[in-house]
PDB file of C-alpha atoms in Angstrom:
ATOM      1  CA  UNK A 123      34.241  17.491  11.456  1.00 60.00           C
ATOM      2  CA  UNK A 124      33.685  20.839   9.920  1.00 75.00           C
ATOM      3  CA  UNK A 125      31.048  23.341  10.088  1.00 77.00           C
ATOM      4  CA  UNK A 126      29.177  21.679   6.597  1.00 75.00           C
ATOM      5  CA  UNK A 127      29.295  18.139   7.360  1.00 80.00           C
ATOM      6  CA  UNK A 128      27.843  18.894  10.876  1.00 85.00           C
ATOM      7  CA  UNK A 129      25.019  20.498   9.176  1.00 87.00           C
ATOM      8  CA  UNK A 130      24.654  17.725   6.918  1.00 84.00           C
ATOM      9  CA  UNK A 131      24.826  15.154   9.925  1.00 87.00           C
ATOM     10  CA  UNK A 132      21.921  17.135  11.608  1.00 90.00           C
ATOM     11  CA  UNK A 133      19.523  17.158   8.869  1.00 89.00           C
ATOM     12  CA  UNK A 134      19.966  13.592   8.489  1.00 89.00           C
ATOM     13  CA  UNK A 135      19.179  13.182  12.412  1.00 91.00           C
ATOM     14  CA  UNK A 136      16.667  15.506  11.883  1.00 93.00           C
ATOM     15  CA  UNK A 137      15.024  13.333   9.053  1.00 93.00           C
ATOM     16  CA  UNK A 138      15.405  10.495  10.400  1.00 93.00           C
ATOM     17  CA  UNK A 139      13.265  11.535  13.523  1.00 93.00           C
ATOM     18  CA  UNK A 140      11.030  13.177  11.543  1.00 94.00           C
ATOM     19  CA  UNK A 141      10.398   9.490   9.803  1.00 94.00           C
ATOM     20  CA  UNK A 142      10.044   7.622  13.037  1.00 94.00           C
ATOM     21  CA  UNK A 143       7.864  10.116  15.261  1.00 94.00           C
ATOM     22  CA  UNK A 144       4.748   9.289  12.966  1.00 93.00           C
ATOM     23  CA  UNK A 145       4.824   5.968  14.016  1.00 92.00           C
ATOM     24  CA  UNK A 146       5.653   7.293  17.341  1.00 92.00           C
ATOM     25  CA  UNK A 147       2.384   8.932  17.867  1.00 92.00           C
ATOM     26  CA  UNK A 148       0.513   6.520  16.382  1.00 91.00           C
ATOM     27  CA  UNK A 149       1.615   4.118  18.985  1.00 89.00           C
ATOM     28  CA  UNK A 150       0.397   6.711  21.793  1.00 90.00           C
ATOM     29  CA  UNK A 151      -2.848   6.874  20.359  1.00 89.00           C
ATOM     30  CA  UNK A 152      -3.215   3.305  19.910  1.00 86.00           C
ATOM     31  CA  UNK A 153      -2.430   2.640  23.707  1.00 84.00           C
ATOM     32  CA  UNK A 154      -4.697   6.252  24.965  1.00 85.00           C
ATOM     33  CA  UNK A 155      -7.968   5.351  22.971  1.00 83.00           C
ATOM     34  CA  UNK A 156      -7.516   1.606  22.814  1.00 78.00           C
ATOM     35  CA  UNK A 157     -10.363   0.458  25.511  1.00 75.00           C
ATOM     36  CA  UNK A 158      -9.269  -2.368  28.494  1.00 69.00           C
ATOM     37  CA  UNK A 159     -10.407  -5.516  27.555  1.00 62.00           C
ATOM     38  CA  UNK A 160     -10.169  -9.353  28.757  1.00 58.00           C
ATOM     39  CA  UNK A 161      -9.291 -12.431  25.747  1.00 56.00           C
ATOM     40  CA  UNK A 162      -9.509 -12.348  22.488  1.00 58.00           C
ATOM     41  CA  UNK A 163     -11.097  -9.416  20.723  1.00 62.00           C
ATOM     42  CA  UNK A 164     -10.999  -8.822  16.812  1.00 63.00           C
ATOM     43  CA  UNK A 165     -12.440  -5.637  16.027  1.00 68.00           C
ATOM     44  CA  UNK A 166     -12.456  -2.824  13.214  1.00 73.00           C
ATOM     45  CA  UNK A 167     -10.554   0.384  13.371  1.00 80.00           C
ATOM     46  CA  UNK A 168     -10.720   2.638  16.603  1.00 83.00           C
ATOM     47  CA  UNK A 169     -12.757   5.661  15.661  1.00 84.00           C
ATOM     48  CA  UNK A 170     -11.383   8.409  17.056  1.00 85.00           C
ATOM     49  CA  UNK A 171     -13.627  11.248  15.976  1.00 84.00           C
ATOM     50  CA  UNK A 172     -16.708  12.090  14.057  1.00 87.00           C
ATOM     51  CA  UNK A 173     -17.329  15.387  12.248  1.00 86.00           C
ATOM     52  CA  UNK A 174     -21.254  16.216  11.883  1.00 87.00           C
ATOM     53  CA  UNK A 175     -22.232  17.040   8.382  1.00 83.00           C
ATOM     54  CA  UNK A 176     -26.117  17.369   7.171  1.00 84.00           C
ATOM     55  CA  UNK A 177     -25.992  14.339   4.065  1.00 82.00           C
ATOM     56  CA  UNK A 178     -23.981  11.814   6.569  1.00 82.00           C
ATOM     57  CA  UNK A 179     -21.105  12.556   9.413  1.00 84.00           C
ATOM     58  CA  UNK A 180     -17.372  11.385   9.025  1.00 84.00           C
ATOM     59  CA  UNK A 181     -15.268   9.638  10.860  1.00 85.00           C
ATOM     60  CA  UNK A 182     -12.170   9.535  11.546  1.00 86.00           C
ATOM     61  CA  UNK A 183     -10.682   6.394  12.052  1.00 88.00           C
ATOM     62  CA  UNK A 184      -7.519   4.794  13.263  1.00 90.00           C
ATOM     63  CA  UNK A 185      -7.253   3.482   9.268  1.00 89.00           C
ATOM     64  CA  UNK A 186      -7.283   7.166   7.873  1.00 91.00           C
ATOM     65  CA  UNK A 187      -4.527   8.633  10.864  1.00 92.00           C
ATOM     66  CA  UNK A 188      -2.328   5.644  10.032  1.00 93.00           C
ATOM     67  CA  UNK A 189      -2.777   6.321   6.694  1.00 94.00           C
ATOM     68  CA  UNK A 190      -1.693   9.575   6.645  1.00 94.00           C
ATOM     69  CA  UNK A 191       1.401   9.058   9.645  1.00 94.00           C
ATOM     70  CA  UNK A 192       2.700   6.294   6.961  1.00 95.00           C
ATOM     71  CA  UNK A 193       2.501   8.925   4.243  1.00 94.00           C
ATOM     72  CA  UNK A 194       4.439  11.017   6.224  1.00 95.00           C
ATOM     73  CA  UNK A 195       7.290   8.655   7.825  1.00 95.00           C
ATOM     74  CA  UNK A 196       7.411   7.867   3.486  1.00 94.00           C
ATOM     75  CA  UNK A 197       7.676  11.151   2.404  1.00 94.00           C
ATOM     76  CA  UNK A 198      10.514  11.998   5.209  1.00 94.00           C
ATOM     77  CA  UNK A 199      12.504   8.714   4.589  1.00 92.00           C
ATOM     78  CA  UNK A 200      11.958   9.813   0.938  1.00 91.00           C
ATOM     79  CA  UNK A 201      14.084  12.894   1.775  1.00 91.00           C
ATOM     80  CA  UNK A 202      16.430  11.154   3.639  1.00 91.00           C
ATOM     81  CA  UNK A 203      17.308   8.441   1.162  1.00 88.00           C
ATOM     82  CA  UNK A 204      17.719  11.791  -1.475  1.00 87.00           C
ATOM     83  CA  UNK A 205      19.424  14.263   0.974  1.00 85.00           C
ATOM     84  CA  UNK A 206      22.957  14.899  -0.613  1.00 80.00           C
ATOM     85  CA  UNK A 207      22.557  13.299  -3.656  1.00 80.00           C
ATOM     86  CA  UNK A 208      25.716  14.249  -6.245  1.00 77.00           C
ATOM     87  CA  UNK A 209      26.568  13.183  -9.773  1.00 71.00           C
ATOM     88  CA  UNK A 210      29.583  12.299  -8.998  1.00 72.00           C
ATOM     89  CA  UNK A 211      30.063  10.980  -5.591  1.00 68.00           C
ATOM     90  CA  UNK A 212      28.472   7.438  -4.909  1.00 74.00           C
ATOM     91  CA  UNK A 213      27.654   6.374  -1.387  1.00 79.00           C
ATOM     92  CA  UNK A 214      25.568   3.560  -0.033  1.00 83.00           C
ATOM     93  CA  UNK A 215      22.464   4.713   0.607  1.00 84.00           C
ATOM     94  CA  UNK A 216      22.651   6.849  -2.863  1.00 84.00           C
ATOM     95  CA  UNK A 217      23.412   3.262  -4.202  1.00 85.00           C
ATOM     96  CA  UNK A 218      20.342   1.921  -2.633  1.00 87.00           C
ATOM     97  CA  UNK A 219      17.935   4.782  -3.762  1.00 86.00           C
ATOM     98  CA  UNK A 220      19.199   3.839  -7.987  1.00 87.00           C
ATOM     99  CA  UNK A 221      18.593   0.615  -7.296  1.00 89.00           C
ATOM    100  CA  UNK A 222      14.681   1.382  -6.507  1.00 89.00           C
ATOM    101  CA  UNK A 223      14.599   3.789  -9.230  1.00 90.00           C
ATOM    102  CA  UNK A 224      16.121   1.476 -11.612  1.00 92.00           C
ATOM    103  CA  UNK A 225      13.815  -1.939 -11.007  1.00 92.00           C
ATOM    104  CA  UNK A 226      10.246   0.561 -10.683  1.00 92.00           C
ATOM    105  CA  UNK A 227      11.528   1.955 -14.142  1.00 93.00           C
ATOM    106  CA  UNK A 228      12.372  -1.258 -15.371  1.00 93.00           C
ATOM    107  CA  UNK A 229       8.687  -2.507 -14.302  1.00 93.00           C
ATOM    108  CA  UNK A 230       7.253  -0.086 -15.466  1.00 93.00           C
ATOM    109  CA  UNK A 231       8.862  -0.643 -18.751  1.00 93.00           C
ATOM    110  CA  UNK A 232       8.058  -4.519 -19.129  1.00 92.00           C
ATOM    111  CA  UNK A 233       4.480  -3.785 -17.754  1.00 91.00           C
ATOM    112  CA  UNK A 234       3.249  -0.867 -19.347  1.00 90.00           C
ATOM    113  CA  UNK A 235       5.287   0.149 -22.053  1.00 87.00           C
ATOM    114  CA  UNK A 236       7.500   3.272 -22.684  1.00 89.00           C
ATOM    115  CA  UNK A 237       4.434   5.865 -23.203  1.00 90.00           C
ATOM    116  CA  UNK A 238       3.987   5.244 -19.595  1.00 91.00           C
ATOM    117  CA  UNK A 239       7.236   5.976 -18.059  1.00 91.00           C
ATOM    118  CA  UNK A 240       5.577   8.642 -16.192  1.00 90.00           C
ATOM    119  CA  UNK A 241       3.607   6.071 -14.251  1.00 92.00           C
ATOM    120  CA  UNK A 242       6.982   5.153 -12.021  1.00 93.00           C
ATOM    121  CA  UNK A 243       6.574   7.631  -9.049  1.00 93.00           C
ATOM    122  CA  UNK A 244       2.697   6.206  -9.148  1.00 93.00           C
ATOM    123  CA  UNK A 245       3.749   2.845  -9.149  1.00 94.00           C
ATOM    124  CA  UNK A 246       6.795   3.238  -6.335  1.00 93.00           C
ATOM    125  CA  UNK A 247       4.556   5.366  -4.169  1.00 93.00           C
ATOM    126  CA  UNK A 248       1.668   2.712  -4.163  1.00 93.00           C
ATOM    127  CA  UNK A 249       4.084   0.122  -3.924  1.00 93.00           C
ATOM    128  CA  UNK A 250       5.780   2.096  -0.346  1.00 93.00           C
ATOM    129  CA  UNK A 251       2.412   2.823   0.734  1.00 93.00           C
ATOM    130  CA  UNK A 252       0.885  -0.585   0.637  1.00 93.00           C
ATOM    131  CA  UNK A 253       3.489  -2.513   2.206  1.00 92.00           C
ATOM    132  CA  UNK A 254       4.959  -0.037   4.478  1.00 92.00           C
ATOM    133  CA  UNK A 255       1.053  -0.090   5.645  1.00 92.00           C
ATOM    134  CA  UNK A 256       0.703  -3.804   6.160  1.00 89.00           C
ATOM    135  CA  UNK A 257       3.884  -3.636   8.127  1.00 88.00           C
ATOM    136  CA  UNK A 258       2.362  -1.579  10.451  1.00 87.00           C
ATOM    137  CA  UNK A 259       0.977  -4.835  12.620  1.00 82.00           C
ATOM    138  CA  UNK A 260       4.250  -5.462  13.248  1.00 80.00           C
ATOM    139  CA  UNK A 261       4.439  -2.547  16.159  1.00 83.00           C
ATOM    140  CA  UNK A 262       0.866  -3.925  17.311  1.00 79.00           C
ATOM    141  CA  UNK A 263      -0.709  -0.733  14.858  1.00 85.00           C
ATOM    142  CA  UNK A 264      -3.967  -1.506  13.172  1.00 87.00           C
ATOM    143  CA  UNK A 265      -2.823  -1.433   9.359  1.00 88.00           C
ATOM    144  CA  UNK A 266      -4.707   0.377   7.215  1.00 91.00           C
ATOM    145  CA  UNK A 267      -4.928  -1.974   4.289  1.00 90.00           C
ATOM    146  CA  UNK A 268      -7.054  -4.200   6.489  1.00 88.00           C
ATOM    147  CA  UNK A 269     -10.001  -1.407   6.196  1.00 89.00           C
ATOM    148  CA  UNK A 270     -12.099  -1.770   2.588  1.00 89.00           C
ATOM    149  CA  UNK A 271     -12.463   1.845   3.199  1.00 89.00           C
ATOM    150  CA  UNK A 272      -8.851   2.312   2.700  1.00 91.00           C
ATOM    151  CA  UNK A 273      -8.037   0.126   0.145  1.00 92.00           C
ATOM    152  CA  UNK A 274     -11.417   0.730  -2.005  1.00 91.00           C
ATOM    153  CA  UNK A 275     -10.255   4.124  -2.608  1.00 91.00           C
ATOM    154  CA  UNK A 276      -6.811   3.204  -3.743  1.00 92.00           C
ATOM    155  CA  UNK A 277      -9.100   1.145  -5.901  1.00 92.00           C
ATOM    156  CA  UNK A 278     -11.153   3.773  -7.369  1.00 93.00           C
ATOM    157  CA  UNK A 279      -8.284   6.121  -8.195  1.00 92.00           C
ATOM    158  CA  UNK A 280      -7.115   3.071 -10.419  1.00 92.00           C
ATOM    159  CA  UNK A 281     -10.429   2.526 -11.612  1.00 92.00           C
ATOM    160  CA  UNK A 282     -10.615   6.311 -12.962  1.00 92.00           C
ATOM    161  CA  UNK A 283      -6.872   5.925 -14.494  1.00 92.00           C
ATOM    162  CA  UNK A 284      -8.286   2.996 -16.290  1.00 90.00           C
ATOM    163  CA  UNK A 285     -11.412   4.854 -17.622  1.00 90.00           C
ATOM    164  CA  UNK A 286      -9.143   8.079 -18.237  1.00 90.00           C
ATOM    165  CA  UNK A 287      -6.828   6.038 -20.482  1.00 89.00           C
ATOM    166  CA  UNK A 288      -9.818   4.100 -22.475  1.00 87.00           C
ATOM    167  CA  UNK A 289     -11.248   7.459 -23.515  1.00 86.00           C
ATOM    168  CA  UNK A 290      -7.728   8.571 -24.886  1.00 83.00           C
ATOM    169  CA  UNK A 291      -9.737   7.460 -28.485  1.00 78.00           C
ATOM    170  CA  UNK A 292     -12.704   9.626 -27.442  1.00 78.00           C
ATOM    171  CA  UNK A 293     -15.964   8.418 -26.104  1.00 81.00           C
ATOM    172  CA  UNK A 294     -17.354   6.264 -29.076  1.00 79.00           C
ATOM    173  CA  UNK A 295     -14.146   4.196 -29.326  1.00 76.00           C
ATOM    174  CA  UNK A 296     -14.730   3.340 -25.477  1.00 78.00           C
ATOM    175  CA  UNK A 297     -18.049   2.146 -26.132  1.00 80.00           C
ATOM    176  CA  UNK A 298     -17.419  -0.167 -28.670  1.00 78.00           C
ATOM    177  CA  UNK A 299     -14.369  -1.774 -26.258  1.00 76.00           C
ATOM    178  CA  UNK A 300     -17.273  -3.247 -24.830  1.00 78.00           C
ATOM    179  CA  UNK A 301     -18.625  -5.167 -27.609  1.00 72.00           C
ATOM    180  CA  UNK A 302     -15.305  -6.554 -28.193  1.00 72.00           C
ATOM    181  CA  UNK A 303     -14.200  -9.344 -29.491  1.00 71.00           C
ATOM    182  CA  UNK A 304     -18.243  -9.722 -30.437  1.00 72.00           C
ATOM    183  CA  UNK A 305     -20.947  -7.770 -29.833  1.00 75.00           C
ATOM    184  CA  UNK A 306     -23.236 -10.081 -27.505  1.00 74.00           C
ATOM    185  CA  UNK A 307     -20.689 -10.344 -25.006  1.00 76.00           C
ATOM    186  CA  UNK A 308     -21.666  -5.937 -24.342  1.00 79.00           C
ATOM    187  CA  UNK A 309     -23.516  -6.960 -21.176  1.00 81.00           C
ATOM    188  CA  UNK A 310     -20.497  -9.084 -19.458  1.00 84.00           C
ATOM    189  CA  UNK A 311     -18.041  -6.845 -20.456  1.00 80.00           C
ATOM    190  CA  UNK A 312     -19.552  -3.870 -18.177  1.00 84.00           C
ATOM    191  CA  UNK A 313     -20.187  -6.048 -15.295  1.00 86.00           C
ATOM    192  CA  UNK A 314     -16.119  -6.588 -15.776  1.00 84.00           C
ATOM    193  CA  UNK A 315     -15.780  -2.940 -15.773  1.00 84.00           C
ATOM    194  CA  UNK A 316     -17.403  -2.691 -12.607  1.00 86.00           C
ATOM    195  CA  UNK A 317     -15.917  -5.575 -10.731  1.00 88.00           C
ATOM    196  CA  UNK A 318     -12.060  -4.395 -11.755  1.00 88.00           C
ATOM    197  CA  UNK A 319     -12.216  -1.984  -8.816  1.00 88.00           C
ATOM    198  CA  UNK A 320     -14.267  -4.294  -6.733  1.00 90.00           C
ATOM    199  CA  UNK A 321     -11.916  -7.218  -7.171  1.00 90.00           C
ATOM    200  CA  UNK A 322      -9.026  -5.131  -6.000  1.00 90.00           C
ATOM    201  CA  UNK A 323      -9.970  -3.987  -3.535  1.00 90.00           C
ATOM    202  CA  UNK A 324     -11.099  -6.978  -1.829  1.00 89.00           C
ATOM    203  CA  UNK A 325      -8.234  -8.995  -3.142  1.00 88.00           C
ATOM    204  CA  UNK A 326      -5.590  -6.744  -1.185  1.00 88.00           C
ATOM    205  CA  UNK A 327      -8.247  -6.152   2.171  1.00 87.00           C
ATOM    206  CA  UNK A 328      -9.083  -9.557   2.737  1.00 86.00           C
ATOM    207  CA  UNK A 329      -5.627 -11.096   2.329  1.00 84.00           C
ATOM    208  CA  UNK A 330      -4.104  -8.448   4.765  1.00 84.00           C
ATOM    209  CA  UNK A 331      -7.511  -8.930   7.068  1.00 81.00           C
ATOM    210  CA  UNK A 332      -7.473 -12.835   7.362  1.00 80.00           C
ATOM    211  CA  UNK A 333      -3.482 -12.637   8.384  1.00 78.00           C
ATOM    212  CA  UNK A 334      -4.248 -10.636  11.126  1.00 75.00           C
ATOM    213  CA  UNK A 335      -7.098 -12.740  12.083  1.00 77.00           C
ATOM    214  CA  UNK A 336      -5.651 -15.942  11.420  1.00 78.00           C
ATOM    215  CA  UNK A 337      -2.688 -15.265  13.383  1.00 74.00           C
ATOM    216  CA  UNK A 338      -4.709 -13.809  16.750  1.00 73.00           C
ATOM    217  CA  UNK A 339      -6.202 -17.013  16.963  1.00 77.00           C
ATOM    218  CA  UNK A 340      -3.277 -18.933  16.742  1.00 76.00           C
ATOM    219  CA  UNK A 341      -1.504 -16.689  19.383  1.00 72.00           C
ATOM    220  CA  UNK A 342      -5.006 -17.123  21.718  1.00 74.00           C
ATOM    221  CA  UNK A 343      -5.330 -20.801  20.919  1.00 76.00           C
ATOM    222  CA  UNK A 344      -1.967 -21.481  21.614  1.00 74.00           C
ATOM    223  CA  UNK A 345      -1.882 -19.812  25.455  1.00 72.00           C
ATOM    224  CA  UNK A 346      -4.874 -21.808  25.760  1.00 73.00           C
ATOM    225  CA  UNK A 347      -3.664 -25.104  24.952  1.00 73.00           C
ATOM    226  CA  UNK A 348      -0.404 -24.278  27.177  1.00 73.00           C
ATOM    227  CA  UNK A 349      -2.804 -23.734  30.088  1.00 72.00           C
ATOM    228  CA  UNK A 350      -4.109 -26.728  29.893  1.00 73.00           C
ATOM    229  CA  UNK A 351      -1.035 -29.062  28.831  1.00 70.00           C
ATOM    230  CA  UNK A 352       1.373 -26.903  31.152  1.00 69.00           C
ATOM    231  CA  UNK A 353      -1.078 -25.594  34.145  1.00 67.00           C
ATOM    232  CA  UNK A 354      -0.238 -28.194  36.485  1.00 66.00           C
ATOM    233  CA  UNK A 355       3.394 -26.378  36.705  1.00 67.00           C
ATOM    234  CA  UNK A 356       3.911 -24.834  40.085  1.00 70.00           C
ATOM    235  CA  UNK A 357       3.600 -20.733  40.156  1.00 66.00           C
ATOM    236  CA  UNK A 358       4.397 -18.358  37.233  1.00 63.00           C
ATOM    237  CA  UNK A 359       5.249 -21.239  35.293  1.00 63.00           C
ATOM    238  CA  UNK A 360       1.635 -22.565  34.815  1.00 61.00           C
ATOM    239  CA  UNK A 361       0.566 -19.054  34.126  1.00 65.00           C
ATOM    240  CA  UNK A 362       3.443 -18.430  31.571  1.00 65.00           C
ATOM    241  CA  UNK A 363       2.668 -18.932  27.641  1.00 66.00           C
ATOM    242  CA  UNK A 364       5.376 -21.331  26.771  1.00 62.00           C
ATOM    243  CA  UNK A 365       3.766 -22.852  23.490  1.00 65.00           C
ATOM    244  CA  UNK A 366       3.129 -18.699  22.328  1.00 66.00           C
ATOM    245  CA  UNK A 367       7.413 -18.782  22.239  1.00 68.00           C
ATOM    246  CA  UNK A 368       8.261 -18.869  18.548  1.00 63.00           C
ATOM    247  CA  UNK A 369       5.158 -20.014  16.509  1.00 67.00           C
ATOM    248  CA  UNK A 370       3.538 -16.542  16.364  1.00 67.00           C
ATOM    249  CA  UNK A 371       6.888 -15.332  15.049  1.00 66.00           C
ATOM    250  CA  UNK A 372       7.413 -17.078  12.187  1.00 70.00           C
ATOM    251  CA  UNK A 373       3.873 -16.816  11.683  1.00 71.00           C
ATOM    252  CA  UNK A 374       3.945 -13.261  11.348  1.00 70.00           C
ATOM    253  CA  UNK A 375       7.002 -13.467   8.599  1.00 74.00           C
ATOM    254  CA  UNK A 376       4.297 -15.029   6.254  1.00 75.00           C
ATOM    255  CA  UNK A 377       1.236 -12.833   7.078  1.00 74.00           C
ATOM    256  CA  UNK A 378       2.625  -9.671   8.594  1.00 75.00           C
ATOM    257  CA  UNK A 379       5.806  -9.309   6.045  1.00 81.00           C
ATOM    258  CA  UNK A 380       5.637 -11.950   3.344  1.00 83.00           C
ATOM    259  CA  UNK A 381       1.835 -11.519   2.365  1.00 83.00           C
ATOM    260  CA  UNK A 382       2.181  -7.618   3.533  1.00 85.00           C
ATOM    261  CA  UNK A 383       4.580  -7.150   0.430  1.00 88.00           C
ATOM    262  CA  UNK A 384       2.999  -9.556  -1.827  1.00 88.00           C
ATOM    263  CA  UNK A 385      -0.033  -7.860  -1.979  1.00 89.00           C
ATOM    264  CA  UNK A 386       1.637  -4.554  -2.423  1.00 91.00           C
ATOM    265  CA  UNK A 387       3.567  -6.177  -5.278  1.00 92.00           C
ATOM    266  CA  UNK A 388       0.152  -7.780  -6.658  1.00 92.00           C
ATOM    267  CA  UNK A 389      -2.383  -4.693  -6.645  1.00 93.00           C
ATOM    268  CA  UNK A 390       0.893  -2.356  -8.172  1.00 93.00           C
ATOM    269  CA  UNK A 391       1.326  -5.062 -10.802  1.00 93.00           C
ATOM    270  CA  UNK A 392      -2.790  -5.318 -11.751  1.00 92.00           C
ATOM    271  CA  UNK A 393      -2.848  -1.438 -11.585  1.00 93.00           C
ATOM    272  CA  UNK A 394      -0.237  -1.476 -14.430  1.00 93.00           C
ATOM    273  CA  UNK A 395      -1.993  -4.579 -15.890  1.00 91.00           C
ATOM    274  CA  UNK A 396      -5.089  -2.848 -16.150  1.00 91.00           C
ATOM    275  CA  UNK A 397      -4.424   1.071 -17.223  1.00 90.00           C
ATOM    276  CA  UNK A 398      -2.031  -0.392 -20.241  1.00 89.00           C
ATOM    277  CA  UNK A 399      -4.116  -2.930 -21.120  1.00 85.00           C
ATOM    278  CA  UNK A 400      -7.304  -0.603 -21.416  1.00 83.00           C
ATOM    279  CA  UNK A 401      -5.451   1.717 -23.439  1.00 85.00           C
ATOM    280  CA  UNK A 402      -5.730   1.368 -27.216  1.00 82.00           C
ATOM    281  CA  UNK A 403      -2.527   2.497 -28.172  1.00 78.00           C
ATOM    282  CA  UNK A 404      -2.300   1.126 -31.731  1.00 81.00           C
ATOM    283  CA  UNK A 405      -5.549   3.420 -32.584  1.00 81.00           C
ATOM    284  CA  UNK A 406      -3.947   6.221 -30.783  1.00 79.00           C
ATOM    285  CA  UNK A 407      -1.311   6.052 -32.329  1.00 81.00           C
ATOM    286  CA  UNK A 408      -2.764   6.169 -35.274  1.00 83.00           C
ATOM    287  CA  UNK A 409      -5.053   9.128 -34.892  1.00 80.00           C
ATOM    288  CA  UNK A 410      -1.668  10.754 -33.496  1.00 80.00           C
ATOM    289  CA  UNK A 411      -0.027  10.338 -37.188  1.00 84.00           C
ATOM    290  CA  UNK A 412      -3.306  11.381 -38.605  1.00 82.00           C
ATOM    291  CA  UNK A 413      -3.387  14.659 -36.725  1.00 80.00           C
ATOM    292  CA  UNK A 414       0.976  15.289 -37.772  1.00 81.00           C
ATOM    293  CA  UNK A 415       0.043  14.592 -40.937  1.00 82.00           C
ATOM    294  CA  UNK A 416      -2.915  17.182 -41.632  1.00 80.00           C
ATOM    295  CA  UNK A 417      -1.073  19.800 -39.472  1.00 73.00           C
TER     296      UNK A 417
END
């Protein structure tokens, strides 16, 4: 191995430990702040921190550091994927990285429409970040899509791409959206406005939420019920969780990676749903020609 491919073989170690140790650490701090407690608890996010301000303080939760270590351990397996890209030379994992490119374009396309090509790093990035966030509760992490705090945001960003895109005919042509198809229907139209955020975000939290829940109590209930079918067993063996062998594994292919992706795949698809469908391209367009022609 020469002196180049060496290099090349270290910065791909190099990445590839740079997209593992945010996980890493938020394992640590999982197991240093997590408190010692006896059964079943379900609770909220760990809060680490809280910074005083005068109006109201903020926290800093185990939802916003896993948040941010998934962003990272994304953006570093993003470099990965790309480092030593050429034109002309194919290899696997360059083969791999077209093939995302190719079906978030392709998406993109059938959902939105050509004008908004430039939406596919926006749609592959909250695609990533959603699932890769749900599959946190796989290494016992709290994910943060199960925090409205998290998710509501993502929601809002949306929310102002969809209002953004609505004004592209100026202000008067996105009031009148509301009185469409007839007038009277004004006041129902702008509680819809205000629910498309609300509806997203609670669609994506409480699907991720009630996995996580629903499969605690199904791992608790089923030591439980081996205790009391199995306790009479002499030793370890009454003590040991048989029934807890298997079940809560191919439970959490449904809620922890099935539903963890499906989601992502769902609140991608309704952000693409949404922005294109609340942008009135055909008057654009027209006002577009309009403009060509007088200049």
């Amino acid at each position: 191995m020469n002196k180049a491919n060496r290099r090349f073989a270290a910065v791909d170690v190099l990445l590839l430990v740079l997209t593992i140790l945010p996980l890493a650490v938020g394992l640590v701090l999982k197991i240093l702040f997590t408190p010692p407690s006896e059964g079943i608890q379900i609770t909220g996010a760990l809060v680490y921190f809280t910074i005083p301000f005068p109006v109201q303080d903020i926290i800093i939760s185990e939802a916003q550091v896993n948040s941010w270590l998934v962003i990272l351990s994304v953006l570093f397996l993003c470099l990965y994927l790309t480092h030593g890209i050429r034109a002309k030379v194919k290899t696997r994992r360059q083969a791999m990285l077209e093939w995302v490119v190719e079906k978030s374009e392709n998406m993109v396309r059938e959902n939105m429409g050509d004008y908004f090509m430039g939406f596919v790093p926006f749609i592959a990035a909250i695609l990533a970040l959603s699932a890769f966030s749900s599959l946190l509760s796989l290494l016992g992490m709290y994910p943060p899509t199960s925090d409205i705090n998290i998710v509501g945001g993502w929601a809002i960003l949306v929310f102002i791409l969809i209002t953004y895109y609505k004004f592209k005919c100026g202000p008067l042509g996105y009031l009148k959206s509301f009185g469409d198809p007839v007038p009277f229907l004004a006041p129902l139209n702008i509680i819809s406005e205000v629910a498309t955020p609300i509806s997203m975000a609670f669609r994506h939290y409480g699907n991720i939420l009630s996995g996580t829940v629903i499969s605690v109590l199904i791992a608790t209930g089923l030591q439980g019920l081996t205790a009391i079918v199995l306790g009479w067993l002499p030793g370890w063996l009454g003590e040991f969780p048989f029934l807890r062998i298997g079940l809560p594994a191919v439970l959490s292919i449904y809620f922890d990676v099935f539903s963890g992706v499906l989601q992502a795949y769902i609140f991608a698809m309704l952000t693409m749903l949404y922005v294109a469908g609340g942008f009135p391209a055909e008057e654009f367009f027209k006002r577009q020609e309009k403009k060509k022609a007088k200049s």
